[in-house]
Amino acid sequence: MRQPLPAIIPALLGAALLHLVVIFTVQFAPPTPAPALPDTALDVLLLRNIVPTSAPPAPNATPAPQNQAGDSPLGNASVTMALTPNDVPPQLPEPVALPPPVAPPTQKPLQQQTVIHHPQPAPTPVEPVDALALPTAPTATAASIFASQGAEITQLTSDLDARATLESGRLRRQAVSASTRELRYANYLAAWARKVERIGNLNYPQVAREQQLYGNLILHVAVRADGSVEHIRVVRSSGLEVLDQAAIEIVKLAAPYAPFPPDIAKDTDVLDIIRTWQFTRRGVLGWERTR
């Protein structure tokens, strides 16, 4: 026959069950730590003015009676006792006015240097040039060269005539060239050219013959009425200094020239002779062709 369980066993089981229920139902949380103060925390000290406990009496106010011994609510006490020094409340020191805090000097803001950038003008675009569109230079021919020289001589002659007109009252000048058709001037010019050509071929520059140098130049020779030379000027160079200098020397060697005939001397003091000199490949001196 079984023995009944002791009564303590059910009690232990119930207690264990109760503890389990409490453990699983009640949550325990650790206390929240206080927030840590930042390292940059500042200690602020507040200063307050000490205000006296008793305000000064008003001008019309009646002073309050001092504390008297034996005062009754009815105020009929027969004996009044003076307050001892111990009974007098100590007087508080008068507040000392603190000087106003001095504000730190404000620093003036640095003036920023303003840099003004001037806009640079945009470069002008260069249009491409078509090499095929460029006009080709015409080939120079002997006829075109002589034509251009003749036009240049004609222009120079007209310029000299205008200069002579402006210098009226001074020397009377007349410009002549191979295209001059007036008979009196044409005859004198032909005689002058024959003499220059003869002297020029006798004194042809040897260097030009040895090196086969040739070329054309326009020379202006001013001849006075007595046949002397006033001045010599190269109007258009041949490109070779030896030929230009040779032409000048030939004019000097051929001087003096024939005096002006009466029909020229009556109204002309100086003849401005403009001719195109030709140093040919054959080594002889020639002139431009007359038309």
PDB file of C-alpha atoms in Angstrom:
ATOM      1  CA  MET A   1       0.000   0.000   0.000  1.00  0.00           C
ATOM      2  CA  ARG A   2       1.441   3.371  -1.088  1.00  0.00           C
ATOM      3  CA  GLN A   3       2.312   5.942   1.407  1.00  0.00           C
ATOM      4  CA  PRO A   4       0.738   9.344   0.856  1.00  0.00           C
ATOM      5  CA  LEU A   5       3.073  12.097  -0.483  1.00  0.00           C
ATOM      6  CA  PRO A   6       4.282  14.432   2.148  1.00  0.00           C
ATOM      7  CA  ALA A   7       2.422  17.734   2.175  1.00  0.00           C
ATOM      8  CA  ILE A   8       5.597  19.761   1.488  1.00  0.00           C
ATOM      9  CA  ILE A   9       6.027  18.451  -2.049  1.00  0.00           C
ATOM     10  CA  PRO A  10       2.896  20.116  -3.466  1.00  0.00           C
ATOM     11  CA  ALA A  11       3.949  23.302  -1.735  1.00  0.00           C
ATOM     12  CA  LEU A  12       7.389  23.202  -3.339  1.00  0.00           C
ATOM     13  CA  LEU A  13       5.895  22.576  -6.762  1.00  0.00           C
ATOM     14  CA  GLY A  14       3.527  25.498  -6.374  1.00  0.00           C
ATOM     15  CA  ALA A  15       6.304  27.814  -5.245  1.00  0.00           C
ATOM     16  CA  ALA A  16       8.476  26.807  -8.201  1.00  0.00           C
ATOM     17  CA  LEU A  17       5.595  27.406 -10.596  1.00  0.00           C
ATOM     18  CA  LEU A  18       4.952  30.808  -9.068  1.00  0.00           C
ATOM     19  CA  HIS A  19       8.617  31.826  -9.450  1.00  0.00           C
ATOM     20  CA  LEU A  20       8.608  30.775 -13.088  1.00  0.00           C
ATOM     21  CA  VAL A  21       5.533  32.869 -13.776  1.00  0.00           C
ATOM     22  CA  VAL A  22       7.114  35.903 -12.116  1.00  0.00           C
ATOM     23  CA  ILE A  23      10.411  35.479 -13.993  1.00  0.00           C
ATOM     24  CA  PHE A  24       8.790  35.246 -17.430  1.00  0.00           C
ATOM     25  CA  THR A  25       6.146  37.897 -16.947  1.00  0.00           C
ATOM     26  CA  VAL A  26       8.069  40.660 -15.178  1.00  0.00           C
ATOM     27  CA  GLN A  27      10.782  42.404 -17.281  1.00  0.00           C
ATOM     28  CA  PHE A  28      13.752  43.942 -15.575  1.00  0.00           C
ATOM     29  CA  ALA A  29      15.471  46.867 -17.422  1.00  0.00           C
ATOM     30  CA  PRO A  30      18.739  48.427 -16.302  1.00  0.00           C
ATOM     31  CA  PRO A  31      18.463  52.060 -15.197  1.00  0.00           C
ATOM     32  CA  THR A  32      19.010  54.626 -17.949  1.00  0.00           C
ATOM     33  CA  PRO A  33      22.365  56.290 -17.420  1.00  0.00           C
ATOM     34  CA  ALA A  34      22.344  60.065 -17.075  1.00  0.00           C
ATOM     35  CA  PRO A  35      23.418  61.858 -20.242  1.00  0.00           C
ATOM     36  CA  ALA A  36      27.072  62.794 -20.105  1.00  0.00           C
ATOM     37  CA  LEU A  37      27.806  66.482 -20.175  1.00  0.00           C
ATOM     38  CA  PRO A  38      29.720  67.631 -23.246  1.00  0.00           C
ATOM     39  CA  ASP A  39      33.289  68.645 -22.892  1.00  0.00           C
ATOM     40  CA  THR A  40      32.396  72.171 -23.913  1.00  0.00           C
ATOM     41  CA  ALA A  41      29.977  72.727 -21.043  1.00  0.00           C
ATOM     42  CA  LEU A  42      30.265  76.185 -19.482  1.00  0.00           C
ATOM     43  CA  ASP A  43      29.764  77.093 -15.833  1.00  0.00           C
ATOM     44  CA  VAL A  44      27.383  80.014 -15.703  1.00  0.00           C
ATOM     45  CA  LEU A  45      27.480  82.193 -12.596  1.00  0.00           C
ATOM     46  CA  LEU A  46      24.428  84.393 -12.129  1.00  0.00           C
ATOM     47  CA  LEU A  47      24.871  87.606 -10.146  1.00  0.00           C
ATOM     48  CA  ARG A  48      21.751  89.130  -8.673  1.00  0.00           C
ATOM     49  CA  ASN A  49      21.474  92.489  -6.975  1.00  0.00           C
ATOM     50  CA  ILE A  50      20.879  92.221  -3.266  1.00  0.00           C
ATOM     51  CA  VAL A  51      17.534  93.805  -2.595  1.00  0.00           C
ATOM     52  CA  PRO A  52      16.959  95.193   0.968  1.00  0.00           C
ATOM     53  CA  THR A  53      14.300  93.351   2.904  1.00  0.00           C
ATOM     54  CA  SER A  54      12.560  96.504   4.017  1.00  0.00           C
ATOM     55  CA  ALA A  55      11.610  99.273   1.617  1.00  0.00           C
ATOM     56  CA  PRO A  56      12.086 102.910   2.786  1.00  0.00           C
ATOM     57  CA  PRO A  57       8.948 104.388   4.316  1.00  0.00           C
ATOM     58  CA  ALA A  58       6.806 106.566   2.197  1.00  0.00           C
ATOM     59  CA  PRO A  59       6.913 110.306   2.988  1.00  0.00           C
ATOM     60  CA  ASN A  60       3.336 110.416   4.264  1.00  0.00           C
ATOM     61  CA  ALA A  61       3.348 107.022   5.855  1.00  0.00           C
ATOM     62  CA  THR A  62       3.177 106.705   9.646  1.00  0.00           C
ATOM     63  CA  PRO A  63       6.110 104.794  11.111  1.00  0.00           C
ATOM     64  CA  ALA A  64       5.183 101.441  12.513  1.00  0.00           C
ATOM     65  CA  PRO A  65       5.413 101.104  16.319  1.00  0.00           C
ATOM     66  CA  GLN A  66       8.443  99.304  17.678  1.00  0.00           C
ATOM     67  CA  ASN A  67       8.103  95.962  19.346  1.00  0.00           C
ATOM     68  CA  GLN A  68       7.184  96.594  22.978  1.00  0.00           C
ATOM     69  CA  ALA A  69       7.125  94.130  25.769  1.00  0.00           C
ATOM     70  CA  GLY A  70       3.701  93.389  27.061  1.00  0.00           C
ATOM     71  CA  ASP A  71       1.925  94.791  24.040  1.00  0.00           C
ATOM     72  CA  SER A  72      -1.528  93.482  23.912  1.00  0.00           C
ATOM     73  CA  PRO A  73      -3.912  93.487  21.112  1.00  0.00           C
ATOM     74  CA  LEU A  74      -5.657  96.408  22.801  1.00  0.00           C
ATOM     75  CA  GLY A  75      -2.416  98.424  23.180  1.00  0.00           C
ATOM     76  CA  ASN A  76      -2.858  99.235  26.878  1.00  0.00           C
ATOM     77  CA  ALA A  77       0.302  97.777  28.304  1.00  0.00           C
ATOM     78  CA  SER A  78       1.677  99.872  31.190  1.00  0.00           C
ATOM     79  CA  VAL A  79       5.308  98.944  30.853  1.00  0.00           C
ATOM     80  CA  THR A  80       7.341  99.479  27.675  1.00  0.00           C
ATOM     81  CA  MET A  81      10.656  97.758  27.359  1.00  0.00           C
ATOM     82  CA  ALA A  82      13.355  99.109  25.002  1.00  0.00           C
ATOM     83  CA  LEU A  83      14.821  96.752  22.502  1.00  0.00           C
ATOM     84  CA  THR A  84      18.260  95.521  23.314  1.00  0.00           C
ATOM     85  CA  PRO A  85      21.000  95.616  20.703  1.00  0.00           C
ATOM     86  CA  ASN A  86      20.548  91.908  20.288  1.00  0.00           C
ATOM     87  CA  ASP A  87      16.927  92.433  19.389  1.00  0.00           C
ATOM     88  CA  VAL A  88      17.731  94.981  16.637  1.00  0.00           C
ATOM     89  CA  PRO A  89      17.937  93.193  13.303  1.00  0.00           C
ATOM     90  CA  PRO A  90      21.328  93.552  11.712  1.00  0.00           C
ATOM     91  CA  GLN A  91      21.523  96.066   8.850  1.00  0.00           C
ATOM     92  CA  LEU A  92      22.342  94.567   5.515  1.00  0.00           C
ATOM     93  CA  PRO A  93      25.202  96.171   3.623  1.00  0.00           C
ATOM     94  CA  GLU A  94      24.245  98.486   0.816  1.00  0.00           C
ATOM     95  CA  PRO A  95      24.461  96.867  -2.572  1.00  0.00           C
ATOM     96  CA  VAL A  96      27.519  97.793  -4.546  1.00  0.00           C
ATOM     97  CA  ALA A  97      26.784  98.677  -8.131  1.00  0.00           C
ATOM     98  CA  LEU A  98      28.778  96.486 -10.415  1.00  0.00           C
ATOM     99  CA  PRO A  99      30.328  98.171 -13.451  1.00  0.00           C
ATOM    100  CA  PRO A 100      28.662  97.239 -16.678  1.00  0.00           C
ATOM    101  CA  PRO A 101      30.482  94.535 -18.536  1.00  0.00           C
ATOM    102  CA  VAL A 102      32.777  95.888 -21.182  1.00  0.00           C
ATOM    103  CA  ALA A 103      31.994  94.452 -24.546  1.00  0.00           C
ATOM    104  CA  PRO A 104      35.034  93.055 -26.323  1.00  0.00           C
ATOM    105  CA  PRO A 105      36.196  95.228 -29.194  1.00  0.00           C
ATOM    106  CA  THR A 106      34.678  94.113 -32.388  1.00  0.00           C
ATOM    107  CA  GLN A 107      37.087  93.354 -35.131  1.00  0.00           C
ATOM    108  CA  LYS A 108      36.504  95.185 -38.330  1.00  0.00           C
ATOM    109  CA  PRO A 109      35.729  92.813 -41.125  1.00  0.00           C
ATOM    110  CA  LEU A 110      38.518  92.494 -43.546  1.00  0.00           C
ATOM    111  CA  GLN A 111      37.774  94.267 -46.725  1.00  0.00           C
ATOM    112  CA  GLN A 112      37.710  91.843 -49.505  1.00  0.00           C
ATOM    113  CA  GLN A 113      39.676  92.919 -52.484  1.00  0.00           C
ATOM    114  CA  THR A 114      37.411  92.855 -55.442  1.00  0.00           C
ATOM    115  CA  VAL A 115      39.189  91.654 -58.535  1.00  0.00           C
ATOM    116  CA  ILE A 116      37.556  92.899 -61.693  1.00  0.00           C
ATOM    117  CA  HIS A 117      38.081  90.638 -64.613  1.00  0.00           C
ATOM    118  CA  HIS A 118      37.808  92.482 -67.874  1.00  0.00           C
ATOM    119  CA  PRO A 119      36.430  90.201 -70.483  1.00  0.00           C
ATOM    120  CA  GLN A 120      38.873  89.712 -73.290  1.00  0.00           C
ATOM    121  CA  PRO A 121      37.509  90.362 -76.721  1.00  0.00           C
ATOM    122  CA  ALA A 122      36.768  87.211 -78.556  1.00  0.00           C
ATOM    123  CA  PRO A 123      39.251  86.575 -81.360  1.00  0.00           C
ATOM    124  CA  THR A 124      37.893  87.330 -84.775  1.00  0.00           C
ATOM    125  CA  PRO A 125      37.394  84.075 -86.601  1.00  0.00           C
ATOM    126  CA  VAL A 126      39.572  83.809 -89.636  1.00  0.00           C
ATOM    127  CA  GLU A 127      37.716  82.549 -92.604  1.00  0.00           C
ATOM    128  CA  PRO A 128      39.578  79.821 -94.440  1.00  0.00           C
ATOM    129  CA  VAL A 129      40.849  80.905 -97.792  1.00  0.00           C
ATOM    130  CA  ASP A 130      40.320  78.496-100.568  1.00  0.00           C
ATOM    131  CA  ALA A 131      43.609  78.077-102.349  1.00  0.00           C
ATOM    132  CA  LEU A 132      41.738  77.206-105.541  1.00  0.00           C
ATOM    133  CA  ALA A 133      39.758  80.469-105.411  1.00  0.00           C
ATOM    134  CA  LEU A 134      42.859  82.683-105.503  1.00  0.00           C
ATOM    135  CA  PRO A 135      43.255  84.366-108.868  1.00  0.00           C
ATOM    136  CA  THR A 136      46.327  83.365-110.751  1.00  0.00           C
ATOM    137  CA  ALA A 137      48.700  86.157-111.690  1.00  0.00           C
ATOM    138  CA  PRO A 138      48.795  86.697-115.447  1.00  0.00           C
ATOM    139  CA  THR A 139      52.045  85.966-117.160  1.00  0.00           C
ATOM    140  CA  ALA A 140      53.928  89.187-117.823  1.00  0.00           C
ATOM    141  CA  THR A 141      54.824  89.729-121.457  1.00  0.00           C
ATOM    142  CA  ALA A 142      57.178  92.222-123.047  1.00  0.00           C
ATOM    143  CA  ALA A 143      54.240  94.111-124.559  1.00  0.00           C
ATOM    144  CA  SER A 144      52.503  94.444-121.200  1.00  0.00           C
ATOM    145  CA  ILE A 145      55.738  95.600-119.561  1.00  0.00           C
ATOM    146  CA  PHE A 146      56.282  98.289-122.195  1.00  0.00           C
ATOM    147  CA  ALA A 147      52.629  99.330-121.961  1.00  0.00           C
ATOM    148  CA  SER A 148      52.832  99.707-118.193  1.00  0.00           C
ATOM    149  CA  GLN A 149      56.073 101.649-118.481  1.00  0.00           C
ATOM    150  CA  GLY A 150      54.551 103.916-121.102  1.00  0.00           C
ATOM    151  CA  ALA A 151      51.542 104.609-118.888  1.00  0.00           C
ATOM    152  CA  GLU A 152      53.848 105.325-115.967  1.00  0.00           C
ATOM    153  CA  ILE A 153      55.915 107.747-118.038  1.00  0.00           C
ATOM    154  CA  THR A 154      52.771 109.509-119.259  1.00  0.00           C
ATOM    155  CA  GLN A 155      51.551 109.916-115.697  1.00  0.00           C
ATOM    156  CA  LEU A 156      54.928 111.210-114.561  1.00  0.00           C
ATOM    157  CA  THR A 157      54.997 113.669-117.459  1.00  0.00           C
ATOM    158  CA  SER A 158      51.605 115.068-116.524  1.00  0.00           C
ATOM    159  CA  ASP A 159      52.732 115.383-112.907  1.00  0.00           C
ATOM    160  CA  LEU A 160      55.777 117.352-113.988  1.00  0.00           C
ATOM    161  CA  ASP A 161      53.610 119.605-116.147  1.00  0.00           C
ATOM    162  CA  ALA A 162      51.378 120.313-113.161  1.00  0.00           C
ATOM    163  CA  ARG A 163      54.446 121.064-111.072  1.00  0.00           C
ATOM    164  CA  ALA A 164      55.709 123.444-113.722  1.00  0.00           C
ATOM    165  CA  THR A 165      52.350 125.233-113.698  1.00  0.00           C
ATOM    166  CA  LEU A 166      52.556 125.666-109.937  1.00  0.00           C
ATOM    167  CA  GLU A 167      56.101 127.011-110.265  1.00  0.00           C
ATOM    168  CA  SER A 168      55.089 129.654-112.767  1.00  0.00           C
ATOM    169  CA  GLY A 169      57.086 132.790-112.155  1.00  0.00           C
ATOM    170  CA  ARG A 170      60.136 130.714-111.409  1.00  0.00           C
ATOM    171  CA  LEU A 171      61.788 128.325-113.879  1.00  0.00           C
ATOM    172  CA  ARG A 172      59.702 127.432-116.888  1.00  0.00           C
ATOM    173  CA  ARG A 173      59.749 123.630-117.150  1.00  0.00           C
ATOM    174  CA  GLN A 174      58.506 121.247-119.796  1.00  0.00           C
ATOM    175  CA  ALA A 175      58.283 117.465-119.438  1.00  0.00           C
ATOM    176  CA  VAL A 176      58.983 115.389-122.543  1.00  0.00           C
ATOM    177  CA  SER A 177      59.053 111.652-123.228  1.00  0.00           C
ATOM    178  CA  ALA A 178      58.977 109.212-126.105  1.00  0.00           C
ATOM    179  CA  SER A 179      55.259 109.858-126.557  1.00  0.00           C
ATOM    180  CA  THR A 180      55.730 113.622-127.066  1.00  0.00           C
ATOM    181  CA  ARG A 181      54.345 114.591-130.490  1.00  0.00           C
ATOM    182  CA  GLU A 182      55.127 118.308-130.575  1.00  0.00           C
ATOM    183  CA  LEU A 183      57.746 118.668-133.257  1.00  0.00           C
ATOM    184  CA  ARG A 184      60.135 121.104-131.591  1.00  0.00           C
ATOM    185  CA  TYR A 185      60.394 118.934-128.476  1.00  0.00           C
ATOM    186  CA  ALA A 186      60.450 115.639-130.397  1.00  0.00           C
ATOM    187  CA  ASN A 187      63.405 116.766-132.530  1.00  0.00           C
ATOM    188  CA  TYR A 188      65.466 117.875-129.563  1.00  0.00           C
ATOM    189  CA  LEU A 189      64.634 114.658-127.669  1.00  0.00           C
ATOM    190  CA  ALA A 190      65.697 112.497-130.641  1.00  0.00           C
ATOM    191  CA  ALA A 191      69.067 114.291-130.894  1.00  0.00           C
ATOM    192  CA  TRP A 192      69.584 113.975-127.153  1.00  0.00           C
ATOM    193  CA  ALA A 193      68.798 110.205-127.245  1.00  0.00           C
ATOM    194  CA  ARG A 194      71.235 109.553-130.149  1.00  0.00           C
ATOM    195  CA  LYS A 195      74.089 111.174-128.256  1.00  0.00           C
ATOM    196  CA  VAL A 196      73.322 109.299-125.034  1.00  0.00           C
ATOM    197  CA  GLU A 197      73.025 105.981-126.878  1.00  0.00           C
ATOM    198  CA  ARG A 198      76.372 106.501-128.643  1.00  0.00           C
ATOM    199  CA  ILE A 199      78.205 107.447-125.438  1.00  0.00           C
ATOM    200  CA  GLY A 200      76.427 104.670-123.566  1.00  0.00           C
ATOM    201  CA  ASN A 201      77.530 101.909-125.942  1.00  0.00           C
ATOM    202  CA  LEU A 202      81.107 103.208-125.872  1.00  0.00           C
ATOM    203  CA  ASN A 203      81.071 103.116-122.077  1.00  0.00           C
ATOM    204  CA  TYR A 204      78.817 100.109-121.545  1.00  0.00           C
ATOM    205  CA  PRO A 205      79.464  98.568-118.077  1.00  0.00           C
ATOM    206  CA  GLN A 206      81.933  95.707-118.479  1.00  0.00           C
ATOM    207  CA  VAL A 207      80.524  93.862-115.468  1.00  0.00           C
ATOM    208  CA  ALA A 208      77.090  93.738-117.093  1.00  0.00           C
ATOM    209  CA  ARG A 209      78.570  92.193-120.241  1.00  0.00           C
ATOM    210  CA  GLU A 210      80.698  89.650-118.404  1.00  0.00           C
ATOM    211  CA  GLN A 211      77.884  88.541-116.098  1.00  0.00           C
ATOM    212  CA  GLN A 212      75.228  88.974-118.813  1.00  0.00           C
ATOM    213  CA  LEU A 213      73.185  91.387-116.695  1.00  0.00           C
ATOM    214  CA  TYR A 214      70.220  93.044-118.365  1.00  0.00           C
ATOM    215  CA  GLY A 215      67.163  95.025-117.349  1.00  0.00           C
ATOM    216  CA  ASN A 216      65.047  98.148-117.846  1.00  0.00           C
ATOM    217  CA  LEU A 217      64.896 101.321-115.763  1.00  0.00           C
ATOM    218  CA  ILE A 218      63.146 104.686-115.979  1.00  0.00           C
ATOM    219  CA  LEU A 219      65.445 107.704-115.651  1.00  0.00           C
ATOM    220  CA  HIS A 220      64.519 111.361-115.221  1.00  0.00           C
ATOM    221  CA  VAL A 221      67.114 113.829-116.557  1.00  0.00           C
ATOM    222  CA  ALA A 222      66.554 117.584-116.174  1.00  0.00           C
ATOM    223  CA  VAL A 223      68.429 119.600-118.850  1.00  0.00           C
ATOM    224  CA  ARG A 224      68.807 123.392-118.677  1.00  0.00           C
ATOM    225  CA  ALA A 225      68.514 125.732-121.638  1.00  0.00           C
ATOM    226  CA  ASP A 226      72.299 125.901-122.014  1.00  0.00           C
ATOM    227  CA  GLY A 227      72.545 122.077-122.249  1.00  0.00           C
ATOM    228  CA  SER A 228      73.860 121.483-118.721  1.00  0.00           C
ATOM    229  CA  VAL A 229      72.340 118.856-116.451  1.00  0.00           C
ATOM    230  CA  GLU A 230      70.288 120.114-113.506  1.00  0.00           C
ATOM    231  CA  HIS A 231      69.742 116.754-111.820  1.00  0.00           C
ATOM    232  CA  ILE A 232      69.383 113.005-112.479  1.00  0.00           C
ATOM    233  CA  ARG A 233      66.898 110.756-110.710  1.00  0.00           C
ATOM    234  CA  VAL A 234      66.057 107.044-110.980  1.00  0.00           C
ATOM    235  CA  VAL A 235      62.265 106.874-111.150  1.00  0.00           C
ATOM    236  CA  ARG A 236      62.021 103.097-111.422  1.00  0.00           C
ATOM    237  CA  SER A 237      64.986 100.864-110.677  1.00  0.00           C
ATOM    238  CA  SER A 238      66.025  97.911-112.781  1.00  0.00           C
ATOM    239  CA  GLY A 239      66.617  95.876-109.655  1.00  0.00           C
ATOM    240  CA  LEU A 240      70.363  95.873-110.293  1.00  0.00           C
ATOM    241  CA  GLU A 241      72.431  98.630-108.735  1.00  0.00           C
ATOM    242  CA  VAL A 242      75.173  98.230-111.355  1.00  0.00           C
ATOM    243  CA  LEU A 243      72.737  99.038-114.196  1.00  0.00           C
ATOM    244  CA  ASP A 244      71.137 102.001-112.386  1.00  0.00           C
ATOM    245  CA  GLN A 245      74.527 103.513-111.614  1.00  0.00           C
ATOM    246  CA  ALA A 246      75.738 102.883-115.172  1.00  0.00           C
ATOM    247  CA  ALA A 247      72.822 104.879-116.612  1.00  0.00           C
ATOM    248  CA  ILE A 248      73.604 107.834-114.345  1.00  0.00           C
ATOM    249  CA  GLU A 249      77.265 107.767-115.328  1.00  0.00           C
ATOM    250  CA  ILE A 250      76.404 107.647-119.040  1.00  0.00           C
ATOM    251  CA  VAL A 251      74.250 110.803-118.701  1.00  0.00           C
ATOM    252  CA  LYS A 252      77.119 112.604-116.988  1.00  0.00           C
ATOM    253  CA  LEU A 253      79.639 111.478-119.613  1.00  0.00           C
ATOM    254  CA  ALA A 254      77.403 112.660-122.469  1.00  0.00           C
ATOM    255  CA  ALA A 255      76.906 116.128-120.944  1.00  0.00           C
ATOM    256  CA  PRO A 256      76.822 118.936-121.875  1.00  0.00           C
ATOM    257  CA  TYR A 257      74.063 118.655-124.448  1.00  0.00           C
ATOM    258  CA  ALA A 258      73.039 120.989-127.207  1.00  0.00           C
ATOM    259  CA  PRO A 259      71.507 124.277-126.071  1.00  0.00           C
ATOM    260  CA  PHE A 260      67.773 124.740-126.631  1.00  0.00           C
ATOM    261  CA  PRO A 261      66.826 126.044-130.048  1.00  0.00           C
ATOM    262  CA  PRO A 262      65.082 129.439-130.042  1.00  0.00           C
ATOM    263  CA  ASP A 263      61.602 127.946-130.471  1.00  0.00           C
ATOM    264  CA  ILE A 264      62.096 126.014-127.178  1.00  0.00           C
ATOM    265  CA  ALA A 265      64.149 128.580-125.278  1.00  0.00           C
ATOM    266  CA  LYS A 266      61.493 131.285-125.759  1.00  0.00           C
ATOM    267  CA  ASP A 267      59.141 129.607-123.264  1.00  0.00           C
ATOM    268  CA  THR A 268      61.190 126.826-121.604  1.00  0.00           C
ATOM    269  CA  ASP A 269      63.998 127.014-119.084  1.00  0.00           C
ATOM    270  CA  VAL A 270      64.304 123.310-118.190  1.00  0.00           C
ATOM    271  CA  LEU A 271      63.382 120.151-120.085  1.00  0.00           C
ATOM    272  CA  ASP A 272      62.454 117.167-117.890  1.00  0.00           C
ATOM    273  CA  ILE A 273      63.377 114.208-120.100  1.00  0.00           C
ATOM    274  CA  ILE A 274      61.875 110.903-118.968  1.00  0.00           C
ATOM    275  CA  ARG A 275      63.000 107.798-120.858  1.00  0.00           C
ATOM    276  CA  THR A 276      63.048 104.038-120.366  1.00  0.00           C
ATOM    277  CA  TRP A 277      66.583 102.710-120.627  1.00  0.00           C
ATOM    278  CA  GLN A 278      67.189  99.152-121.835  1.00  0.00           C
ATOM    279  CA  PHE A 279      70.351  97.210-121.063  1.00  0.00           C
ATOM    280  CA  THR A 280      69.822  94.267-123.416  1.00  0.00           C
ATOM    281  CA  ARG A 281      71.150  90.725-123.322  1.00  0.00           C
ATOM    282  CA  ARG A 282      73.345  91.526-126.344  1.00  0.00           C
ATOM    283  CA  GLY A 283      75.265  94.054-124.242  1.00  0.00           C
ATOM    284  CA  VAL A 284      74.021  97.192-125.973  1.00  0.00           C
ATOM    285  CA  LEU A 285      72.017 100.185-124.787  1.00  0.00           C
ATOM    286  CA  GLY A 286      68.552 100.794-126.256  1.00  0.00           C
ATOM    287  CA  TRP A 287      65.304 102.663-125.652  1.00  0.00           C
ATOM    288  CA  GLU A 288      61.646 101.833-125.386  1.00  0.00           C
ATOM    289  CA  ARG A 289      59.737 101.521-128.601  1.00  0.00           C
ATOM    290  CA  THR A 290      57.821 104.588-129.668  1.00  0.00           C
ATOM    291  CA  ARG A 291      54.266 104.261-130.851  1.00  0.00           C
TER     292      ARG A 291
END
